[in-house]
Coordinates of C-alpha atoms in Angstrom, one line a residue:
X15 CA 0.0 0.0 0.0
X16 CA 2.8 2.4 0.9
X17 CA 4.5 1.8 -2.5
X18 CA 1.2 2.7 -4.3
X19 CA 1.0 6.0 -2.4
X20 CA 4.7 6.8 -3.3
X21 CA 4.0 5.9 -6.9
X22 CA 0.9 8.1 -7.1
X23 CA 2.7 11.1 -5.5
X24 CA 5.7 10.8 -7.8
X25 CA 3.5 10.3 -10.8
X26 CA 1.4 13.4 -10.0
X27 CA 4.6 15.5 -9.4
X28 CA 6.0 14.4 -12.8
X29 CA 2.8 15.1 -14.5
X30 CA 2.6 18.6 -13.0
X31 CA 6.2 19.3 -14.1
X32 CA 5.6 18.2 -17.7
X33 CA 2.4 20.2 -18.0
X34 CA 4.1 23.3 -16.5
X35 CA 7.0 23.1 -18.9
X36 CA 4.7 22.5 -21.9
X37 CA 2.6 25.6 -21.0
X38 CA 5.7 27.8 -20.6
X39 CA 7.1 26.7 -23.9
X40 CA 3.8 27.3 -25.7
X41 CA 3.4 30.7 -24.0
X42 CA 6.7 31.9 -25.3
X43 CA 6.2 30.8 -29.0
X44 CA 4.4 34.0 -30.2
X45 CA 7.2 36.2 -28.8
X46 CA 9.9 34.1 -30.3
X47 CA 8.1 34.0 -33.7
X48 CA 7.6 37.8 -33.7
X49 CA 11.3 38.4 -32.9
X50 CA 12.4 36.0 -35.7
X51 CA 10.2 37.6 -38.3
X52 CA 11.3 41.1 -37.2
X53 CA 15.0 40.2 -37.4
X54 CA 14.5 38.8 -40.9
X55 CA 12.6 41.8 -42.0
X56 CA 15.2 44.3 -40.7
X57 CA 18.0 42.5 -42.5
X58 CA 16.0 42.0 -45.7
X59 CA 15.0 45.7 -45.9
X60 CA 18.8 46.5 -45.8
X61 CA 18.5 48.6 -42.7
X62 CA 20.7 46.3 -40.7
X63 CA 23.6 44.1 -41.8
X64 CA 23.9 42.2 -38.5
X65 CA 21.6 41.8 -35.5
X66 CA 22.7 41.7 -31.8
X67 CA 19.3 41.5 -30.1
X68 CA 15.5 42.1 -30.4
X69 CA 12.9 43.1 -27.8
X70 CA 9.1 43.1 -28.1
X71 CA 7.6 46.5 -27.1
X72 CA 3.8 46.8 -26.5
X73 CA 3.1 50.5 -26.8
X74 CA 0.2 52.1 -28.7
X75 CA 1.5 50.2 -31.8
X76 CA 3.1 46.8 -30.9
X77 CA 6.6 46.8 -32.4
X78 CA 9.7 44.7 -32.2
X79 CA 12.9 46.7 -31.6
X80 CA 15.8 45.1 -33.4
X81 CA 19.3 46.2 -32.4
X82 CA 22.2 45.8 -34.7
X83 CA 24.8 47.3 -37.0
X84 CA 24.1 48.7 -40.5
X85 CA 26.4 48.3 -43.6
X86 CA 28.4 51.5 -42.6
X87 CA 29.1 50.2 -39.0
X88 CA 26.6 52.5 -37.3
X89 CA 24.8 50.9 -34.3
X90 CA 21.0 51.3 -34.9
X91 CA 17.7 50.3 -33.5
X92 CA 15.0 49.4 -36.1
X93 CA 11.3 49.5 -35.0
X94 CA 9.5 46.7 -36.9
X95 CA 5.8 46.7 -36.9
X96 CA 3.5 44.5 -39.1
X97 CA 1.7 47.5 -40.6
X98 CA 4.7 49.2 -42.2
X99 CA 5.0 48.6 -45.9
X100 CA 7.9 50.8 -47.1
X101 CA 10.8 50.4 -44.6
X102 CA 10.8 50.7 -40.9
X103 CA 11.5 53.6 -38.6
X104 CA 15.1 53.6 -37.2
X105 CA 17.4 55.5 -34.9
X106 CA 21.1 55.6 -34.5
X107 CA 22.0 54.7 -30.9
X108 CA 24.5 57.5 -30.8
X109 CA 21.8 60.1 -31.5
X110 CA 20.1 59.6 -28.1
X111 CA 20.6 58.6 -24.5
X112 CA 21.7 55.1 -23.5
X113 CA 19.6 52.7 -21.4
X114 CA 22.0 53.4 -18.5
X115 CA 21.4 57.1 -18.7
X116 CA 17.6 56.5 -18.8
X117 CA 17.9 54.4 -15.6
X118 CA 20.1 57.1 -14.0
X119 CA 17.4 59.8 -14.8
X120 CA 14.7 57.6 -13.2
X121 CA 16.9 56.9 -10.1
X122 CA 17.5 60.6 -9.7
X123 CA 13.9 61.4 -9.0
X124 CA 12.3 58.1 -7.8
X125 CA 13.2 55.5 -5.2
X126 CA 14.2 52.4 -7.2
X127 CA 14.7 49.1 -5.4
X128 CA 15.1 46.8 -8.4
X129 CA 15.1 47.4 -12.2
X130 CA 13.0 44.8 -13.9
X131 CA 13.7 45.8 -17.6
X132 CA 14.6 48.6 -19.8
X133 CA 13.3 48.6 -23.4
X134 CA 13.5 50.9 -26.3
X135 CA 10.2 51.3 -28.1
X136 CA 8.4 53.6 -30.5
X137 CA 5.4 55.6 -29.4
X138 CA 3.4 58.3 -31.3
X139 CA 5.6 61.0 -29.8
X140 CA 8.8 59.3 -30.9
X141 CA 11.3 56.7 -29.5
X142 CA 11.2 56.2 -25.7
X143 CA 12.9 54.1 -23.1
X144 CA 10.5 52.1 -21.0
X145 CA 12.0 51.6 -17.5
X146 CA 10.1 49.1 -15.4
X147 CA 11.1 48.8 -11.7
X148 CA 10.0 48.0 -8.2
X149 CA 10.1 50.8 -5.7
X150 CA 11.1 50.6 -2.1
X151 CA 7.5 49.9 -1.1
X152 CA 7.4 46.9 -3.4
X153 CA 5.1 48.4 -6.0
X154 CA 5.5 48.1 -9.7
X155 CA 6.3 51.2 -11.7
X156 CA 6.7 52.2 -15.4
X157 CA 8.5 55.3 -16.5
X158 CA 8.9 56.4 -20.1
X159 CA 11.9 58.6 -21.0
X160 CA 12.4 60.2 -24.4
X161 CA 15.3 58.7 -26.3
X162 CA 16.5 61.9 -27.9
X163 CA 16.9 64.1 -24.8
X164 CA 16.2 62.0 -21.6
X165 CA 13.1 64.0 -20.7
X166 CA 10.2 62.4 -18.9
X167 CA 7.2 61.5 -21.1
X168 CA 4.9 59.4 -18.9
X169 CA 4.9 57.8 -15.5
X170 CA 2.7 54.9 -14.3
X171 CA 3.5 54.6 -10.6
X172 CA 2.5 52.3 -7.6
X173 CA 0.7 49.5 -9.4

């Protein structure tokens, strides 16, 4: 009888583990597919020669920001959205502030306990850095900083 109980417990734990892994893998597939398509589009359009990374940004228009180097050796970020037909919007990374500078601007004014992520994305007003962090009180916060000059655009605090 004891062996049957052990078997059932181990079987249920293994079944739970397999289901959890399957759900996590399937949940990540749309993001992986969107990144892959965006990378291919940025290279095929000729805006980038090589790609270093890509991030999904869910703003007013969902885009994938593809970071890389163009044919002239300039580091760029290309904003790929599915609605654009004739080329994608892009920025040279040297023309604006870095992610570290955006985080420093946020830390100057707000109490930051832990940075969750920093993403470059495209909004209607232009490119922005999205800084997501937890404050000292454990609340979730989003701050959007303009890429060109480091000025604040929008704050969503204490979620």
